N, CA, C and O atoms as a DFTB+ gen file, in Angstrom:
500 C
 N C O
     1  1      -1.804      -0.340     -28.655
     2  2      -0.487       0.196     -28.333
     3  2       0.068      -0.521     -27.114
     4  3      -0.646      -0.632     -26.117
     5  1       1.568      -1.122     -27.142
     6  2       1.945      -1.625     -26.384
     7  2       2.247      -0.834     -25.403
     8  3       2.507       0.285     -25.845
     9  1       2.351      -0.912     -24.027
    10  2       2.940      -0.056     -23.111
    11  2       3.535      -0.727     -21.859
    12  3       2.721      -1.037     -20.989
    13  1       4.901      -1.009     -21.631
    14  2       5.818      -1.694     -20.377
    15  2       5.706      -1.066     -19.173
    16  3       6.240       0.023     -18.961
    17  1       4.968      -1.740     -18.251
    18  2       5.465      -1.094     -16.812
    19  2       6.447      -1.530     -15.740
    20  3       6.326      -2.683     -15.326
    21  1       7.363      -0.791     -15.257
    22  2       8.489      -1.337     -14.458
    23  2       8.035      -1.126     -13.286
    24  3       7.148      -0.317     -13.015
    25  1       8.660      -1.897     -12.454
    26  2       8.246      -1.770     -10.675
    27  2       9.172      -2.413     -10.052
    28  3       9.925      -3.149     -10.689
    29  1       9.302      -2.248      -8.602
    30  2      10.193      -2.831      -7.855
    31  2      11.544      -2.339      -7.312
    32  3      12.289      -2.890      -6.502
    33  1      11.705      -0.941      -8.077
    34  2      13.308      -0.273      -7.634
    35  2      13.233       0.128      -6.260
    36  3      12.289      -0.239      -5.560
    37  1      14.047       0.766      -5.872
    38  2      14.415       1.521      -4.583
    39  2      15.697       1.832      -4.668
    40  3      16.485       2.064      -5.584
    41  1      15.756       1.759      -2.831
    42  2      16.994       2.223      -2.659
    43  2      17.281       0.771      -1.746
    44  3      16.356       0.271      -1.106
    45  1      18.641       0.166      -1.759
    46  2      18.760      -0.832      -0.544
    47  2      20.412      -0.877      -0.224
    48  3      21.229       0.030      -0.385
    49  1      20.599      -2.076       0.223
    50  2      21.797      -1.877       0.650
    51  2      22.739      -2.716       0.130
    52  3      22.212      -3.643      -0.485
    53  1      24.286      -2.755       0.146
    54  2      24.800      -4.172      -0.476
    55  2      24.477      -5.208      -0.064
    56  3      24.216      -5.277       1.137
    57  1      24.368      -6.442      -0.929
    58  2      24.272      -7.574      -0.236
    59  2      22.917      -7.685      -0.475
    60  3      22.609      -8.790      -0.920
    61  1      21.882      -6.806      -0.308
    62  2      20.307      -7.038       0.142
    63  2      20.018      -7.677      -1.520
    64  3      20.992      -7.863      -2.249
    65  1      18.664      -7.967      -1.992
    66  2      18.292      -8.268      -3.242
    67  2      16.819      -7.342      -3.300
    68  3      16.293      -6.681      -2.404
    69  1      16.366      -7.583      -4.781
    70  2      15.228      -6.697      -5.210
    71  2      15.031      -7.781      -6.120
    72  3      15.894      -8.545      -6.551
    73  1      13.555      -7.769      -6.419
    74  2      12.797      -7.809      -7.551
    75  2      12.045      -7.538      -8.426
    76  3      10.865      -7.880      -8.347
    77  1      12.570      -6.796      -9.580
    78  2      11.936      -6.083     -10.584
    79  2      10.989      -6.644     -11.248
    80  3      11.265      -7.827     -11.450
    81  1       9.786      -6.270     -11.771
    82  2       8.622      -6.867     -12.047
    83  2       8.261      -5.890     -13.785
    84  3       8.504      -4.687     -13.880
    85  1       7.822      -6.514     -14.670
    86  2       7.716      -4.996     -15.863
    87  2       6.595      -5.993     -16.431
    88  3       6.873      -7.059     -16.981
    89  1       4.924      -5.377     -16.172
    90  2       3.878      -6.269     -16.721
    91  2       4.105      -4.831     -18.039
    92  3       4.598      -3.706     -18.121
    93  1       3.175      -6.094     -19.079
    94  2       3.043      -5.486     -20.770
    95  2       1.622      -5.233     -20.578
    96  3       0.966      -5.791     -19.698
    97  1       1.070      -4.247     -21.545
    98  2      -0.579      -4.274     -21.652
    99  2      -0.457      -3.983     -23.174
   100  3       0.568      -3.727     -23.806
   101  1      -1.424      -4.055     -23.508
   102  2      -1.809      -3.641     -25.513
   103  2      -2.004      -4.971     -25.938
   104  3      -3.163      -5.198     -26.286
   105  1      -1.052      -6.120     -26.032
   106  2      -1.058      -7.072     -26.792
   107  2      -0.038      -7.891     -25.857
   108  3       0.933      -7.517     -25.199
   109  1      -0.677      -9.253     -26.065
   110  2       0.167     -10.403     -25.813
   111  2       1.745     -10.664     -26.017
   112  3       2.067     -10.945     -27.172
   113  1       2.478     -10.626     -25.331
   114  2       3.743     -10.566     -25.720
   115  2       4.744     -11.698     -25.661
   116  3       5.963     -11.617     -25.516
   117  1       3.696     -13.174     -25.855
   118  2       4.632     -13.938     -25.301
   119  2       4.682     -14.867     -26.737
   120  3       4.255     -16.019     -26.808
   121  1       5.373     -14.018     -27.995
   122  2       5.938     -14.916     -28.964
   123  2       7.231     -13.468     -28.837
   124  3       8.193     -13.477     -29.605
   125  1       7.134     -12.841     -28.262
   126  2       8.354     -11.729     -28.164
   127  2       9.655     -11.880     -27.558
   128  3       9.280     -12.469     -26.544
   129  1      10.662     -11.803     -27.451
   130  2      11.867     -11.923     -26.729
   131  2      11.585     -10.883     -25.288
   132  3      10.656     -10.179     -25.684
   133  1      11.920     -10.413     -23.780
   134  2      12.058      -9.674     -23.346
   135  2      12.947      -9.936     -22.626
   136  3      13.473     -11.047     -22.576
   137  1      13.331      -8.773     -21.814
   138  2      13.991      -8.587     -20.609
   139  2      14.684      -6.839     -20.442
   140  3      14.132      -5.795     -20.789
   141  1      16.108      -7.025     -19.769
   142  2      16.472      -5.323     -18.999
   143  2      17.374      -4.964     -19.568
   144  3      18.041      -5.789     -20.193
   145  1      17.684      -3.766     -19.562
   146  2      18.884      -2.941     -19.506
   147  2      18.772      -1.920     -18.532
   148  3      17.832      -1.472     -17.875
   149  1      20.197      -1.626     -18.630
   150  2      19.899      -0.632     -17.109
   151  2      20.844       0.613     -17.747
   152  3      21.724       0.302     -18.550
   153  1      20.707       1.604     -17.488
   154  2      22.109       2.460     -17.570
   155  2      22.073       3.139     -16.481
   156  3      20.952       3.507     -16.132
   157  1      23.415       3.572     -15.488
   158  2      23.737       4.385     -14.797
   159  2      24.561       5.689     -15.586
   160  3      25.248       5.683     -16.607
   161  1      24.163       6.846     -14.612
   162  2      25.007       8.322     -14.623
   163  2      26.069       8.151     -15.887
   164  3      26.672       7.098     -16.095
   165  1      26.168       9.008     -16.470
   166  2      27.515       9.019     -17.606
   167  2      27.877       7.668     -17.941
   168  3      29.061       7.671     -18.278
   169  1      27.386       6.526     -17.997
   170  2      27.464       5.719     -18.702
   171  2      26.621       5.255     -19.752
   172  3      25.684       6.019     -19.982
   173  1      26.675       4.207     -20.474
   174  2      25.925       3.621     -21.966
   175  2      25.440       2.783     -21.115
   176  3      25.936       2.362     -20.070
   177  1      24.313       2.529     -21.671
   178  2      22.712       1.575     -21.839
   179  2      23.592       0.160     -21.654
   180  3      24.627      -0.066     -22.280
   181  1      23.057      -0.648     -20.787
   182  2      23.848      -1.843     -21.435
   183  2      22.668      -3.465     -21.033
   184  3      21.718      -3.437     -20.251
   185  1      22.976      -4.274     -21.561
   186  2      22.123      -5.623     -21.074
   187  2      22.217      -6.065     -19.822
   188  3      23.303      -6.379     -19.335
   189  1      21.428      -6.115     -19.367
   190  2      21.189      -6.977     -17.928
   191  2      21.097      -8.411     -18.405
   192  3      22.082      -9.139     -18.529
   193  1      19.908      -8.753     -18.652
   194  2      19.518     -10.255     -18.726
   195  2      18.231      -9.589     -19.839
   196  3      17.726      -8.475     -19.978
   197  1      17.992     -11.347     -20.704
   198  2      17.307     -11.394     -21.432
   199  2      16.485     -12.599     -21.769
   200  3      17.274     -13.542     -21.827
   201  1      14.986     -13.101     -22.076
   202  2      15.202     -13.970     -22.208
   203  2      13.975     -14.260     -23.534
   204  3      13.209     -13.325     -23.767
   205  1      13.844     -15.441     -24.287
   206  2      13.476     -15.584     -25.072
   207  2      12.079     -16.437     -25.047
   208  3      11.678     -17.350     -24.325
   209  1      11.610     -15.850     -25.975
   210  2      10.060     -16.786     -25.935
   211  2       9.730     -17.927     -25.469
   212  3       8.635     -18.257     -25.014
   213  1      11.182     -18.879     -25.631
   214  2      11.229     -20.451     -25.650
   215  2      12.348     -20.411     -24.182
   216  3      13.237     -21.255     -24.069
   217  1      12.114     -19.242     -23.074
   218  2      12.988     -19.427     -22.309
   219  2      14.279     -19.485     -22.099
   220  3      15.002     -19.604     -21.111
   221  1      14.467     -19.341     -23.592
   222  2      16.282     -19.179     -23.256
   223  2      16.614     -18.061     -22.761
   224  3      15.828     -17.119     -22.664
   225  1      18.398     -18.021     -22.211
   226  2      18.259     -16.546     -21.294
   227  2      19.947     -16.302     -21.731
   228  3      20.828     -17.113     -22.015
   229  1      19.945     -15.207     -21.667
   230  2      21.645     -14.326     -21.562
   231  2      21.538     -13.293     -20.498
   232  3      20.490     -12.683     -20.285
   233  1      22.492     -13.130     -19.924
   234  2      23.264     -12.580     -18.848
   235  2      24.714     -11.456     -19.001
   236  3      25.736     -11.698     -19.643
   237  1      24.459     -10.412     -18.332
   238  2      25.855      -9.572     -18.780
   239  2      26.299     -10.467     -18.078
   240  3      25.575     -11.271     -17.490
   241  1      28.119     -10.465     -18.012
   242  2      28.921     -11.009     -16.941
   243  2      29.257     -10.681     -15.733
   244  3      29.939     -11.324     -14.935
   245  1      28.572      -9.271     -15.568
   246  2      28.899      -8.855     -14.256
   247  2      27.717      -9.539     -13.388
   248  3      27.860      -9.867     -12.210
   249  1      26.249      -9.749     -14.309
   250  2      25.505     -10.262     -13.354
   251  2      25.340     -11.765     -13.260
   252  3      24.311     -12.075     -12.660
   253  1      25.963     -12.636     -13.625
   254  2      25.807     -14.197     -13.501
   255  2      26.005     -14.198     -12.128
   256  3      26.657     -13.539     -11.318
   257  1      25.118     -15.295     -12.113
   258  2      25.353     -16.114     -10.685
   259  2      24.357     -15.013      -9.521
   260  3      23.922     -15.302      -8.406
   261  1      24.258     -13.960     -10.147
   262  2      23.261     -12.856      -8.895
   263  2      21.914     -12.418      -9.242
   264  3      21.070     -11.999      -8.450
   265  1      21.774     -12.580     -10.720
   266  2      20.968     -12.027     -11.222
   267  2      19.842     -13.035     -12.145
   268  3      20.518     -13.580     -13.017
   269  1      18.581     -13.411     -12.244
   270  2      17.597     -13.763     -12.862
   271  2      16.392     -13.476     -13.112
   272  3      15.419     -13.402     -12.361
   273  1      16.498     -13.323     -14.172
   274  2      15.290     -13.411     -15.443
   275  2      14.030     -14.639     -15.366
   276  3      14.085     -15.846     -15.129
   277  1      13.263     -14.014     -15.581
   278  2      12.267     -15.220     -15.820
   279  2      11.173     -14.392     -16.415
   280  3      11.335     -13.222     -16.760
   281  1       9.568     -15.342     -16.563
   282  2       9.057     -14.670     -17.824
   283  2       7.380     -15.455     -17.200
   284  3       7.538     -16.436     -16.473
   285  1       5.996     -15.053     -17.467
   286  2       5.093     -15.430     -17.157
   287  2       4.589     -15.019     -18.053
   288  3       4.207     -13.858     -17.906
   289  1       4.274     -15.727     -19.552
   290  2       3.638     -15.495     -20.206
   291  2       1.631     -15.070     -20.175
   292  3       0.910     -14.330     -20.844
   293  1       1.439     -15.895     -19.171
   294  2      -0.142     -15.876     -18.626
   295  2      -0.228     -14.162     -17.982
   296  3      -1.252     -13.497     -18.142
   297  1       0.684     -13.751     -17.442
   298  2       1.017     -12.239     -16.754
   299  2       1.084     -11.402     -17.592
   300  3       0.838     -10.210     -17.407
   301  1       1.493     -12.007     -18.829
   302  2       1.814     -10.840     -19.822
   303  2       3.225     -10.040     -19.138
   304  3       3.303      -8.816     -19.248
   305  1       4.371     -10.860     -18.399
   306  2       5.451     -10.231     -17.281
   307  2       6.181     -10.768     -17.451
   308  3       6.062     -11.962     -17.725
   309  1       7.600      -9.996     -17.356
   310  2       8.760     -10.128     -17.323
   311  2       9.654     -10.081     -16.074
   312  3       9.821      -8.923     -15.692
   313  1      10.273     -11.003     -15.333
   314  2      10.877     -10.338     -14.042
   315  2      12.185     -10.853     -13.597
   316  3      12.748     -11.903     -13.908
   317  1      12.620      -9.749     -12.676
   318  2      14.151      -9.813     -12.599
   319  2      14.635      -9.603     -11.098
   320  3      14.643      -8.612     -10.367
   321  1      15.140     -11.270     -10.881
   322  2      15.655     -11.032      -9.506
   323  2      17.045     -10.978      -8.925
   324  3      17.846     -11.909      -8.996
   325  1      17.258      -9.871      -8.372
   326  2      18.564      -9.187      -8.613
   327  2      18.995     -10.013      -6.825
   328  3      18.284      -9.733      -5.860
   329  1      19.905     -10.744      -6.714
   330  2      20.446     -10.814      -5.161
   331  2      21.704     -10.109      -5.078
   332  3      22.138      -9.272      -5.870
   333  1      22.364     -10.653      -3.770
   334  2      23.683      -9.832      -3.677
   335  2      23.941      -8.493      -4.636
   336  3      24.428      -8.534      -5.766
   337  1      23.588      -7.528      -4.066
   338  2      23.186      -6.565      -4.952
   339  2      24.936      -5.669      -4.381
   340  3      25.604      -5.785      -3.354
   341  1      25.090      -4.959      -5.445
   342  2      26.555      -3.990      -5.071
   343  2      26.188      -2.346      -5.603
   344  3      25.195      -2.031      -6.258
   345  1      27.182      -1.500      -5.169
   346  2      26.685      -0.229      -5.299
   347  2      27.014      -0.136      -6.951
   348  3      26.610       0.809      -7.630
   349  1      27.680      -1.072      -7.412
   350  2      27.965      -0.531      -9.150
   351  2      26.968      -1.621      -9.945
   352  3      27.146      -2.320     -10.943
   353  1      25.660      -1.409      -8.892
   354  2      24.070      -2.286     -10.074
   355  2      23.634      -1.008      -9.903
   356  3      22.570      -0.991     -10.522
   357  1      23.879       0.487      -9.260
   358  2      23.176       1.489      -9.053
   359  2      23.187       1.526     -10.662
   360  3      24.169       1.326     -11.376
   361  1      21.394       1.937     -11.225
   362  2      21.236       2.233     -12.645
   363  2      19.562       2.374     -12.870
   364  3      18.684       1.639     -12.418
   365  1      19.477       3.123     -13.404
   366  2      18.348       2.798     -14.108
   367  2      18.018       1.541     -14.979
   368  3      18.672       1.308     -15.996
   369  1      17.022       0.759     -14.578
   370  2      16.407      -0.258     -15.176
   371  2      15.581       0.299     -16.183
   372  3      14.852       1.283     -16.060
   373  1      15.760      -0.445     -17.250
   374  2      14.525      -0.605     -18.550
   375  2      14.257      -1.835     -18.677
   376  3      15.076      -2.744     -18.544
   377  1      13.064      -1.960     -18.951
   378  2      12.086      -3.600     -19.505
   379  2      12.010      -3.341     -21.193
   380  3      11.598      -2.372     -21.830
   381  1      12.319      -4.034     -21.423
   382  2      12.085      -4.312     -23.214
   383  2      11.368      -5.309     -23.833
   384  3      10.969      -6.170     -23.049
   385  1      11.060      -5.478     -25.048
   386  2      10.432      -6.374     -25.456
   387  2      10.888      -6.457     -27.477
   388  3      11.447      -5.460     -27.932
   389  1      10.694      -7.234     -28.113
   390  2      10.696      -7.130     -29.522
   391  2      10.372      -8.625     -29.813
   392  3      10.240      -9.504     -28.961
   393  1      10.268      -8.758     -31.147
   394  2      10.101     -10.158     -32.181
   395  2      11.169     -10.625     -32.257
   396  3      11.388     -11.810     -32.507
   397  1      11.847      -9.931     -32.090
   398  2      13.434     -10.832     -32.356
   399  2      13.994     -10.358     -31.245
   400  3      13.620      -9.572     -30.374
   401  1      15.740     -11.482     -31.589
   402  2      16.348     -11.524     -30.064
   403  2      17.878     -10.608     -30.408
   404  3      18.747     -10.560     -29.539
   405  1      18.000     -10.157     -31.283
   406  2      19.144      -9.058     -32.068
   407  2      18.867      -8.210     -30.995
   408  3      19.222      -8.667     -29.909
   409  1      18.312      -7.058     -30.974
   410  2      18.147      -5.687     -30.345
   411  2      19.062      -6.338     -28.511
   412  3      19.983      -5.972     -27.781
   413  1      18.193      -7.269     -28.560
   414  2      19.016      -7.783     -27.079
   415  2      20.519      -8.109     -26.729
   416  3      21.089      -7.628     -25.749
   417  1      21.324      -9.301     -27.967
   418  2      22.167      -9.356     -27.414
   419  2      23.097      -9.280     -28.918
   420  3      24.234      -9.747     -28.845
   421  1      22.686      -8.758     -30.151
   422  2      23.554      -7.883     -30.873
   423  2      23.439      -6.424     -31.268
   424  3      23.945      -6.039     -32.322
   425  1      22.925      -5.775     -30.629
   426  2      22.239      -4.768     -30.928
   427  2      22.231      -3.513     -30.135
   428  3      21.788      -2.408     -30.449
   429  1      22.927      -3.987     -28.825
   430  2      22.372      -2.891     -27.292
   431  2      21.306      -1.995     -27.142
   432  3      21.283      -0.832     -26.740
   433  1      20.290      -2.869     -27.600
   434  2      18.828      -2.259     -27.765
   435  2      18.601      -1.552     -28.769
   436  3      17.415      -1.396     -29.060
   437  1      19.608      -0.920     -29.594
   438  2      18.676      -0.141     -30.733
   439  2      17.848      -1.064     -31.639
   440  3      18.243      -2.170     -32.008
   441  1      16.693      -0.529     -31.960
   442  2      15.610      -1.203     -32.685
   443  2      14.857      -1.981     -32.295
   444  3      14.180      -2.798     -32.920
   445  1      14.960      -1.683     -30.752
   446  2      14.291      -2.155     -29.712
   447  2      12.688      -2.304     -30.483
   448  3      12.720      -1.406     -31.325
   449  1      11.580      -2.867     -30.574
   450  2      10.084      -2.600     -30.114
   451  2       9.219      -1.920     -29.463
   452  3       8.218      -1.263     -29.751
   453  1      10.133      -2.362     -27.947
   454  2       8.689      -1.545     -26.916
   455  2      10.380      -1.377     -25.863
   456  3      11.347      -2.103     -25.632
   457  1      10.013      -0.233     -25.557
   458  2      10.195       0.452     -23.973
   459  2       9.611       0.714     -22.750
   460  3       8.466       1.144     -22.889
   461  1       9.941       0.624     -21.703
   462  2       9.356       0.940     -20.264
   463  2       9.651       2.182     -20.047
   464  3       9.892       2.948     -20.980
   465  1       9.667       2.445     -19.148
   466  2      10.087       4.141     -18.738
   467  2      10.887       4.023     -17.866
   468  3      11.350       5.120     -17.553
   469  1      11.462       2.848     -17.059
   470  2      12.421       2.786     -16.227
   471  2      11.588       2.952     -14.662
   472  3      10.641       3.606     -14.224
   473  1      12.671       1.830     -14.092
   474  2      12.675       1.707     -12.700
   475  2      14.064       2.164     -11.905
   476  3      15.072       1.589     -12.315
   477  1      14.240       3.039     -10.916
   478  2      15.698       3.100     -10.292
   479  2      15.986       2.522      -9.005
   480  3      15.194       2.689      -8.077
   481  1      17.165       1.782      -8.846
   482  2      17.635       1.039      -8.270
   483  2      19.018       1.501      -7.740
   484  3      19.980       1.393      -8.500
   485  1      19.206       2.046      -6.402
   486  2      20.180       2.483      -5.769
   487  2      20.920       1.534      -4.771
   488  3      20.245       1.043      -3.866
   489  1      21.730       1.351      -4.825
   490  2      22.827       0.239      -3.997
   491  2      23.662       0.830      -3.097
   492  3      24.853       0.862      -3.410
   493  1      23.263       1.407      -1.836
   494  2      24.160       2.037      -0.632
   495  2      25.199       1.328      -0.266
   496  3      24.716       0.397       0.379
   497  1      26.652       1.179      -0.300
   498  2      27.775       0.440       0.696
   499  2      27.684       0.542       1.572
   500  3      28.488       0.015       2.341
């Protein structure tokens, strides 16, 4: 049984950065696509960054240029380094994983594979 662990949230300030970390255990996950979604308060689930077995990567647009993905297959890990951080990244983080790269960036995760349980990440002004 696969099982995602997230790490790395808090609380910080604008401007500051974090790095989210989500190791896999059960099985090897590096012919899998992974990466985040986050949702905040009364809003929908949405993509952070994603990236693909062979390293390719997608990005919402709010986070280009602040935000990266990367991937350590030997770790069995997925990780996400968030800089210039603003109070509207406040959200719950999820780590994901699947065989395919649909659920990620046609899909907004439904039919996801594997889930994390979430990391939270608060952005003070």
């Amino acid at each position: 049984q696969v099982q995602l662990s997230e790490s790395g949230g808090g609380l910080v300030q604008a401007g500051d950065s974090l790095r989210l970390s989500c190791l896999a255990s059960g099985r090897s996950l590096s012919t899998h696509a992974m990466g985040w979604f986050r949702q905040a308060p009364g809003k929908q689930r949405e993509l952070v960054a994603a990236i693909t077995s062979g390293s390719s990567t997608n990005y919402a647009d709010s986070v280009k240029g602040r935000f990266t993905v990367s991937r350590d297959n030997a770790k069995n890990s997925v990780y996400l380094r968030m800089n210039s951080l603003k109070p509207e990244d406040t959200a719950v983080y999820y780590c994901a994983a699947d065989q395919n790269y649909g659920p990620f960036v046609l899909w907004g995760g439904d039919g996801m594979d594997y889930w994390g349980n979430g990391t939270l990440v608060t952005v003070s002004s």
